[in-house]
Amino acid sequence: MDSPAAYTAILRQEEYQNAIPSELRGPDLVVRRRTPGFEALLRELSVEGLDAVDPGYLSLLRSVLAGGEPRSRNLRATVDDAARFLRIDVYPCFSDDGAVAGVIVVAADNAPAARRENAILRNLELERSRFDDYPVGTSDEDWTGARRVLERLSREGHTDFRQYVREHPEILTDLVAGARVVDLNEATVRTYNAPDKRALIDHFNQPPDLSSYNQETGYSDIFVSLLARFFAGETKVVVEGWDRTFDGKDIYLRTTTSVMPGFEHSWGWVLQTVEDITDRKQMEDQLREAQERYELAVEGARDGLWDWNFGAGEFFASAQMCRTVGWGDVARTMSPRESARHIHPDHRKAVRRALIRHLRSDVDTFSLEYRTHDRKQGPVWVSNHCRVVRNASGKVIRMAGSVTDVTARKQHENELRMAKEQAEIANRAKTEFLANMSHELRTPLNAILGFSQTIESELFGALPNAKYKEYAGDIHSSALHLLEVINDILDMSKIEANEFVVSDDLFDATAAVRRCVRFMSERAARKGIEIAVSIEAERIAIEADQRMFRQIMLNLLSNAVKFTDSGGKVWVEGGELVDGHLEFRVGDTGIGMAPEDVEIALTPFGQVGKGRMVAQEGSGLGLSIVARLMTLHGGDLAIHSEPGKGTLVVLRFPGERFRADILA
C-alpha cells in the first residue's frame, strides 16, 4: 500500500496490543509490518495485499487515516472456487502529539455471515441460469458495510441520515464502499451501454469524487434515502430518477431494490432491478407541459370558457367564467335559461336579439359585448366570443366560446370620452378667450408702437437727452416683438381650432418672395447679414393663400436672420418643379441644429439647444406654424441642418398649384 502513514496488521485481535512496533512513535517514519498469521492469510488468498481482493479496502484505510476513527467492512474472496468471507477492522494509531501515525488492520473469518451468504448463494445459483437472460437489468449487491455505518451513526444519536451526509459528505466514502455490486446481468450492461460486465461493476464500485460533490444535487440524495428506508424496516423500495450511461446519455430509470430473503432484519444483501423508461418519461413530460401551457394560456388570458350543447340542453361554464360573471369559483353545468341570468336585465333583450340574428345568418363566429350583474366595485362588462357548430344540414347543434372581463377597458373608454369632452370644452374656451382678447391686446400695443415711434423720431421736438430716444426705440422694438408673439399664438389657436380657411389666390410667388426679403432686409442689415433671392424665373404663377404664403416666408426668413451671426448669409432659392412638387428652399449659414432637435423645433413652443440659441427671442411657434400651413396647402416641408453649418428648409407645394398655363 502506498500511504503517507505506517500500518501493521495481525491475525487475531488479542495480539495487536503488543504488535505495535516502537518505531510508530516517530510520526515521520514509515513502518510496514505483518504478523505471520496475516502473511499466511495473504498466501492463502494468493494476493500481495487485501486491496487485490477488493479495491474498496484502500478507501477504508484512507478514511481511517483521515478521520482517526475505527472502521470495519466485509470482504469476499474466492479460494479454490469457494467463497471466503473476511471481517476487516481498521484501528488508528496515534503519535505522541495526537496525530494519526498509522493504522492496525485486523482480519478475521466472518463465519456467521458466511453461513448466511452461502445459503443465499445456493438460492442464487438456482436462479443463475436465468439471471443473465432476464430481460430487465438486475444486480446482486452487498450492503452489509453500509448498514454498519448507519448503525454506528444511529448509536451516536443521528436520525436524519440525509442531512448528516449533506453536512459531512466524507461519510459517502464509507457508505459507497459498504454497498458493493457483486454481480449483474447482461440487460444491465445494455441499459448503461457499458463495454462489458466487469467495467460496469468497477464503475458502480468506484469511490465518490468528494472534490466535485455538490451538496444540493449530489447522488447521495437517492442513495442515502434508500439506505435510510431499509434501516427503518422497509424491504422493498421503488424510485425513479435520471442517470447517465457510459457514453454520456441521460436515461430515466425505474429502480426496484429488494432485501434478499433471510436478510430482512440485517439487509446485508439486496437485489436491484433497473428499467429504462426514458420514452415514457418524455411522453409524460410532453403531455404535462402541453397541459400546463394550455392552463397557463387560459389562466393568463383571464378568459372563461363555456359550452352550450343544444341537443342535451346543457350549458357548461368553466371555473374562470364563473368567477368572471359572479357564479363562484367552481365550474358549473346548468340549463341555457339559467345561464342567461348573468346578463344585466337592461341588456338581456338586446343580447337575445343579437344572438338570434347571428344564429340565423351564415356567420359562425361573432362577439357580443354586454353588462353583467353589478358587483360592489360597480358595473361589470364582458365580451363574449362565440363559435357556432352546425350539422350537415346547417342546423346549429352546439355553441362554444370564451368570456373576457372588459370592465377596465370600458372604464378607460368612458374616461377617455369624458377627457375628450372636457378637452374640447377647454379648447373652445381657449379659442374664444384668445379671440376676445385679440382686440384687447392689439389696441394698447398699437398705441405703444405709435407713441414710441413718434418719440423716437422727435416729431414734436428734440428730446433733452439722447437716452430717451434710445429707450423709445427699445420700447418700439419690444412692442413689435410682443405683437409678433401674440400673432403667432393667435394663428396657432386658429389652426388648432380649424378656423384657418385656405383661399386659392392666384399670385406671383417670385414677387411675393422678393417683398418678404425686402421686409427682412433692414433687420438683416443691422446684423451685417447678406440676404438674397436666387430664383431664376421672373414670374411663378401659384394658386395658394397669398397671406399664408407670405407668413410662411416671413417666419422662415425671420428664423434664418435670428440664428445667423454677423457676416453670414440668408437666401431663398427654388421655384421649380421637383418630382411633381413646386419647391422653394430657404437657407442660412447660421448655428444650425442637431438631427434629433429638428422634431422638437417642429412642435408648438419647442425650442432646441442650449445657451445662446434658447436665449434668442421668439415664441417657439414659427416652424410649427409653417408646418401646419404647409399641411393646409396639401404640401410638406423638410429641414436639413447641421450644428455650426446652417439650416436649409425645403417647402414642397403640390404640383397642381403651379399654374404653368397662366405663364404660357
mmCIF file of N, CA, C and O in Angstrom, residues 519-577:
data_model
loop_
_atom_site.group_PDB
_atom_site.id
_atom_site.type_symbol
_atom_site.label_atom_id
_atom_site.label_comp_id
_atom_site.label_asym_id
_atom_site.label_seq_id
_atom_site.Cartn_x
_atom_site.Cartn_y
_atom_site.Cartn_z
ATOM 1 N N PHE A 519 -38.682 93.127 -46.821
ATOM 2 C CA PHE A 519 -39.190 93.423 -45.485
ATOM 3 C C PHE A 519 -38.164 93.036 -44.411
ATOM 4 O O PHE A 519 -38.042 93.713 -43.383
ATOM 5 N N MET A 520 -37.417 91.944 -44.668
ATOM 6 C CA MET A 520 -36.450 91.479 -43.684
ATOM 7 C C MET A 520 -35.064 92.071 -43.900
ATOM 8 O O MET A 520 -34.164 91.842 -43.083
ATOM 9 N N SER A 521 -34.866 92.809 -44.979
ATOM 10 C CA SER A 521 -33.524 93.285 -45.310
ATOM 11 C C SER A 521 -32.982 94.259 -44.268
ATOM 12 O O SER A 521 -31.778 94.246 -43.960
ATOM 13 N N GLU A 522 -33.858 95.118 -43.713
ATOM 14 C CA GLU A 522 -33.380 96.083 -42.720
ATOM 15 C C GLU A 522 -32.875 95.355 -41.474
ATOM 16 O O GLU A 522 -31.815 95.677 -40.932
ATOM 17 N N ARG A 523 -33.636 94.342 -41.014
ATOM 18 C CA ARG A 523 -33.212 93.588 -39.846
ATOM 19 C C ARG A 523 -31.903 92.851 -40.138
ATOM 20 O O ARG A 523 -31.009 92.771 -39.295
ATOM 21 N N ALA A 524 -31.772 92.299 -41.355
ATOM 22 C CA ALA A 524 -30.547 91.599 -41.720
ATOM 23 C C ALA A 524 -29.369 92.562 -41.793
ATOM 24 O O ALA A 524 -28.248 92.234 -41.377
ATOM 25 N N ALA A 525 -29.619 93.749 -42.318
ATOM 26 C CA ALA A 525 -28.539 94.723 -42.447
ATOM 27 C C ALA A 525 -28.014 95.145 -41.077
ATOM 28 O O ALA A 525 -26.809 95.353 -40.893
ATOM 29 N N ARG A 526 -28.927 95.263 -40.089
ATOM 30 C CA ARG A 526 -28.482 95.660 -38.752
ATOM 31 C C ARG A 526 -27.530 94.627 -38.144
ATOM 32 O O ARG A 526 -26.666 94.964 -37.330
ATOM 33 N N LYS A 527 -27.669 93.355 -38.541
ATOM 34 C CA LYS A 527 -26.788 92.304 -38.030
ATOM 35 C C LYS A 527 -25.613 92.034 -38.960
ATOM 36 O O LYS A 527 -24.780 91.159 -38.674
ATOM 37 N N GLY A 528 -25.542 92.768 -40.090
ATOM 38 C CA GLY A 528 -24.460 92.548 -41.029
ATOM 39 C C GLY A 528 -24.606 91.245 -41.780
ATOM 40 O O GLY A 528 -23.603 90.585 -42.089
ATOM 41 N N ILE A 529 -25.829 90.844 -42.100
ATOM 42 C CA ILE A 529 -26.102 89.583 -42.779
ATOM 43 C C ILE A 529 -26.534 89.875 -44.209
ATOM 44 O O ILE A 529 -27.369 90.751 -44.459
ATOM 45 N N GLU A 530 -25.960 89.136 -45.140
ATOM 46 C CA GLU A 530 -26.351 89.261 -46.545
ATOM 47 C C GLU A 530 -27.583 88.397 -46.790
ATOM 48 O O GLU A 530 -27.602 87.214 -46.470
ATOM 49 N N ILE A 531 -28.628 89.004 -47.391
ATOM 50 C CA ILE A 531 -29.867 88.283 -47.681
ATOM 51 C C ILE A 531 -30.176 88.458 -49.161
ATOM 52 O O ILE A 531 -30.090 89.572 -49.704
ATOM 53 N N ALA A 532 -30.493 87.375 -49.854
ATOM 54 C CA ALA A 532 -30.657 87.454 -51.312
ATOM 55 C C ALA A 532 -31.708 86.465 -51.772
ATOM 56 O O ALA A 532 -32.077 85.519 -51.067
ATOM 57 N N VAL A 533 -32.198 86.695 -53.019
ATOM 58 C CA VAL A 533 -33.150 85.809 -53.690
ATOM 59 C C VAL A 533 -32.442 85.205 -54.896
ATOM 60 O O VAL A 533 -31.886 85.934 -55.724
ATOM 61 N N SER A 534 -32.463 83.860 -54.997
ATOM 62 C CA SER A 534 -31.807 83.173 -56.113
ATOM 63 C C SER A 534 -32.846 82.360 -56.881
ATOM 64 O O SER A 534 -32.732 81.136 -57.021
ATOM 65 N N ILE A 535 -33.902 83.015 -57.343
ATOM 66 C CA ILE A 535 -34.947 82.367 -58.136
ATOM 67 C C ILE A 535 -34.802 82.846 -59.575
ATOM 68 O O ILE A 535 -34.879 84.054 -59.850
ATOM 69 N N GLU A 536 -34.555 81.893 -60.487
ATOM 70 C CA GLU A 536 -34.292 82.264 -61.877
ATOM 71 C C GLU A 536 -35.542 82.774 -62.589
ATOM 72 O O GLU A 536 -35.470 83.707 -63.392
ATOM 73 N N ALA A 537 -36.703 82.143 -62.314
ATOM 74 C CA ALA A 537 -37.929 82.542 -63.027
ATOM 75 C C ALA A 537 -38.373 83.921 -62.578
ATOM 76 O O ALA A 537 -38.447 84.206 -61.379
ATOM 77 N N GLU A 538 -38.637 84.793 -63.567
ATOM 78 C CA GLU A 538 -39.093 86.141 -63.227
ATOM 79 C C GLU A 538 -40.493 86.118 -62.641
ATOM 80 O O GLU A 538 -40.833 86.957 -61.800
ATOM 81 N N ARG A 539 -41.324 85.164 -63.107
ATOM 82 C CA ARG A 539 -42.691 85.051 -62.582
ATOM 83 C C ARG A 539 -42.997 83.574 -62.338
ATOM 84 O O ARG A 539 -42.664 82.722 -63.149
ATOM 85 N N ILE A 540 -43.622 83.303 -61.187
ATOM 86 C CA ILE A 540 -44.077 81.952 -60.862
ATOM 87 C C ILE A 540 -45.539 82.064 -60.448
ATOM 88 O O ILE A 540 -45.851 82.585 -59.365
ATOM 89 N N ALA A 541 -46.424 81.630 -61.315
ATOM 90 C CA ALA A 541 -47.857 81.694 -61.007
ATOM 91 C C ALA A 541 -48.209 80.520 -60.096
ATOM 92 O O ALA A 541 -48.011 79.362 -60.446
ATOM 93 N N ILE A 542 -48.738 80.813 -58.915
ATOM 94 C CA ILE A 542 -49.096 79.782 -57.944
ATOM 95 C C ILE A 542 -50.493 80.062 -57.429
ATOM 96 O O ILE A 542 -50.893 81.225 -57.248
ATOM 97 N N GLU A 543 -51.245 79.004 -57.213
ATOM 98 C CA GLU A 543 -52.602 79.111 -56.680
ATOM 99 C C GLU A 543 -52.553 78.662 -55.225
ATOM 100 O O GLU A 543 -52.492 77.467 -54.932
ATOM 101 N N ALA A 544 -52.562 79.617 -54.312
ATOM 102 C CA ALA A 544 -52.436 79.326 -52.883
ATOM 103 C C ALA A 544 -52.986 80.517 -52.113
ATOM 104 O O ALA A 544 -53.400 81.536 -52.701
ATOM 105 N N ASP A 545 -52.991 80.398 -50.789
ATOM 106 C CA ASP A 545 -53.412 81.502 -49.944
ATOM 107 C C ASP A 545 -52.237 82.472 -49.843
ATOM 108 O O ASP A 545 -51.200 82.149 -49.252
ATOM 109 N N GLN A 546 -52.403 83.662 -50.438
ATOM 110 C CA GLN A 546 -51.288 84.596 -50.543
ATOM 111 C C GLN A 546 -50.810 85.061 -49.166
ATOM 112 O O GLN A 546 -49.600 85.160 -48.918
ATOM 113 N N ARG A 547 -51.755 85.325 -48.253
ATOM 114 C CA ARG A 547 -51.352 85.791 -46.929
ATOM 115 C C ARG A 547 -50.568 84.706 -46.191
ATOM 116 O O ARG A 547 -49.557 84.975 -45.546
ATOM 117 N N MET A 548 -51.030 83.428 -46.299
ATOM 118 C CA MET A 548 -50.316 82.331 -45.659
ATOM 119 C C MET A 548 -48.945 82.132 -46.286
ATOM 120 O O MET A 548 -47.963 81.816 -45.594
ATOM 121 N N PHE A 549 -48.842 82.288 -47.618
ATOM 122 C CA PHE A 549 -47.557 82.134 -48.291
ATOM 123 C C PHE A 549 -46.552 83.139 -47.746
ATOM 124 O O PHE A 549 -45.397 82.802 -47.459
ATOM 125 N N ARG A 550 -46.998 84.422 -47.618
ATOM 126 C CA ARG A 550 -46.096 85.442 -47.080
ATOM 127 C C ARG A 550 -45.710 85.122 -45.633
ATOM 128 O O ARG A 550 -44.568 85.316 -45.225
ATOM 129 N N GLN A 551 -46.692 84.623 -44.856
ATOM 130 C CA GLN A 551 -46.399 84.293 -43.464
ATOM 131 C C GLN A 551 -45.373 83.160 -43.371
ATOM 132 O O GLN A 551 -44.476 83.179 -42.527
ATOM 133 N N ILE A 552 -45.484 82.189 -44.270
ATOM 134 C CA ILE A 552 -44.513 81.091 -44.301
ATOM 135 C C ILE A 552 -43.120 81.642 -44.569
ATOM 136 O O ILE A 552 -42.148 81.319 -43.866
ATOM 137 N N MET A 553 -43.005 82.469 -45.618
ATOM 138 C CA MET A 553 -41.698 83.012 -45.970
ATOM 139 C C MET A 553 -41.136 83.906 -44.888
ATOM 140 O O MET A 553 -39.946 83.842 -44.546
ATOM 141 N N LEU A 554 -41.976 84.772 -44.304
ATOM 142 C CA LEU A 554 -41.502 85.689 -43.273
ATOM 143 C C LEU A 554 -41.043 84.926 -42.029
ATOM 144 O O LEU A 554 -40.025 85.272 -41.414
ATOM 145 N N ASN A 555 -41.771 83.877 -41.643
ATOM 146 C CA ASN A 555 -41.361 83.092 -40.475
ATOM 147 C C ASN A 555 -40.010 82.421 -40.705
ATOM 148 O O ASN A 555 -39.133 82.414 -39.831
ATOM 149 N N LEU A 556 -39.824 81.843 -41.906
ATOM 150 C CA LEU A 556 -38.559 81.172 -42.195
ATOM 151 C C LEU A 556 -37.410 82.163 -42.291
ATOM 152 O O LEU A 556 -36.306 81.908 -41.783
ATOM 153 N N LEU A 557 -37.646 83.293 -42.961
ATOM 154 C CA LEU A 557 -36.589 84.303 -43.073
ATOM 155 C C LEU A 557 -36.248 84.898 -41.714
ATOM 156 O O LEU A 557 -35.083 85.168 -41.403
ATOM 157 N N SER A 558 -37.291 85.120 -40.882
ATOM 158 C CA SER A 558 -37.056 85.667 -39.546
ATOM 159 C C SER A 558 -36.198 84.718 -38.721
ATOM 160 O O SER A 558 -35.249 85.137 -38.041
ATOM 161 N N ASN A 559 -36.499 83.421 -38.786
ATOM 162 C CA ASN A 559 -35.687 82.444 -38.064
ATOM 163 C C ASN A 559 -34.253 82.433 -38.589
ATOM 164 O O ASN A 559 -33.286 82.340 -37.826
ATOM 165 N N ALA A 560 -34.094 82.486 -39.916
ATOM 166 C CA ALA A 560 -32.771 82.434 -40.514
ATOM 167 C C ALA A 560 -31.921 83.615 -40.062
ATOM 168 O O ALA A 560 -30.749 83.465 -39.711
ATOM 169 N N VAL A 561 -32.506 84.815 -40.082
ATOM 170 C CA VAL A 561 -31.771 86.009 -39.654
ATOM 171 C C VAL A 561 -31.476 85.936 -38.160
ATOM 172 O O VAL A 561 -30.390 86.304 -37.690
ATOM 173 N N LYS A 562 -32.455 85.434 -37.400
ATOM 174 C CA LYS A 562 -32.314 85.390 -35.946
ATOM 175 C C LYS A 562 -31.145 84.509 -35.523
ATOM 176 O O LYS A 562 -30.397 84.841 -34.586
ATOM 177 N N PHE A 563 -30.953 83.374 -36.198
ATOM 178 C CA PHE A 563 -29.953 82.403 -35.772
ATOM 179 C C PHE A 563 -28.705 82.407 -36.655
ATOM 180 O O PHE A 563 -27.982 81.414 -36.712
ATOM 181 N N THR A 564 -28.456 83.513 -37.352
ATOM 182 C CA THR A 564 -27.247 83.645 -38.168
ATOM 183 C C THR A 564 -26.401 84.777 -37.607
ATOM 184 O O THR A 564 -26.915 85.865 -37.311
ATOM 185 N N ASP A 565 -25.104 84.525 -37.458
ATOM 186 C CA ASP A 565 -24.205 85.536 -36.900
ATOM 187 C C ASP A 565 -23.869 86.589 -37.953
ATOM 188 O O ASP A 565 -24.099 86.418 -39.160
ATOM 189 N N SER A 566 -23.280 87.678 -37.467
ATOM 190 C CA SER A 566 -22.861 88.770 -38.346
ATOM 191 C C SER A 566 -21.870 88.252 -39.385
ATOM 192 O O SER A 566 -20.963 87.473 -39.065
ATOM 193 N N GLY A 567 -22.061 88.676 -40.634
ATOM 194 C CA GLY A 567 -21.213 88.226 -41.720
ATOM 195 C C GLY A 567 -21.744 86.989 -42.414
ATOM 196 O O GLY A 567 -21.161 86.538 -43.402
ATOM 197 N N GLY A 568 -22.858 86.430 -41.923
ATOM 198 C CA GLY A 568 -23.425 85.240 -42.522
ATOM 199 C C GLY A 568 -24.317 85.567 -43.710
ATOM 200 O O GLY A 568 -24.465 86.720 -44.129
ATOM 201 N N LYS A 569 -24.946 84.520 -44.257
ATOM 202 C CA LYS A 569 -25.783 84.676 -45.442
ATOM 203 C C LYS A 569 -27.121 83.995 -45.224
ATOM 204 O O LYS A 569 -27.215 82.958 -44.553
ATOM 205 N N VAL A 570 -28.155 84.603 -45.845
ATOM 206 C CA VAL A 570 -29.507 84.038 -45.880
ATOM 207 C C VAL A 570 -29.989 84.142 -47.312
ATOM 208 O O VAL A 570 -29.792 85.187 -47.961
ATOM 209 N N TRP A 571 -30.632 83.096 -47.812
ATOM 210 C CA TRP A 571 -31.073 83.133 -49.203
ATOM 211 C C TRP A 571 -32.366 82.342 -49.392
ATOM 212 O O TRP A 571 -32.706 81.478 -48.587
ATOM 213 N N VAL A 572 -33.067 82.684 -50.484
ATOM 214 C CA VAL A 572 -34.256 81.952 -50.930
ATOM 215 C C VAL A 572 -33.995 81.526 -52.364
ATOM 216 O O VAL A 572 -33.607 82.356 -53.201
ATOM 217 N N GLU A 573 -34.224 80.221 -52.659
ATOM 218 C CA GLU A 573 -33.996 79.710 -53.997
ATOM 219 C C GLU A 573 -35.104 78.738 -54.357
ATOM 220 O O GLU A 573 -36.011 78.471 -53.572
ATOM 221 N N GLY A 574 -35.035 78.208 -55.563
ATOM 222 C CA GLY A 574 -36.019 77.216 -55.993
ATOM 223 C C GLY A 574 -36.989 77.807 -56.998
ATOM 224 O O GLY A 574 -36.611 78.520 -57.935
ATOM 225 N N GLY A 575 -38.269 77.497 -56.779
ATOM 226 C CA GLY A 575 -39.294 77.954 -57.699
ATOM 227 C C GLY A 575 -39.467 77.040 -58.894
ATOM 228 O O GLY A 575 -40.097 77.431 -59.883
ATOM 229 N N GLU A 576 -38.932 75.797 -58.854
ATOM 230 C CA GLU A 576 -39.059 74.877 -59.977
ATOM 231 C C GLU A 576 -39.767 73.604 -59.508
ATOM 232 O O GLU A 576 -39.881 73.341 -58.308
ATOM 233 N N LEU A 577 -40.213 72.827 -60.468
ATOM 234 C CA LEU A 577 -40.881 71.558 -60.177
ATOM 235 C C LEU A 577 -39.824 70.485 -59.939
ATOM 236 O O LEU A 577 -38.936 70.284 -60.757
#
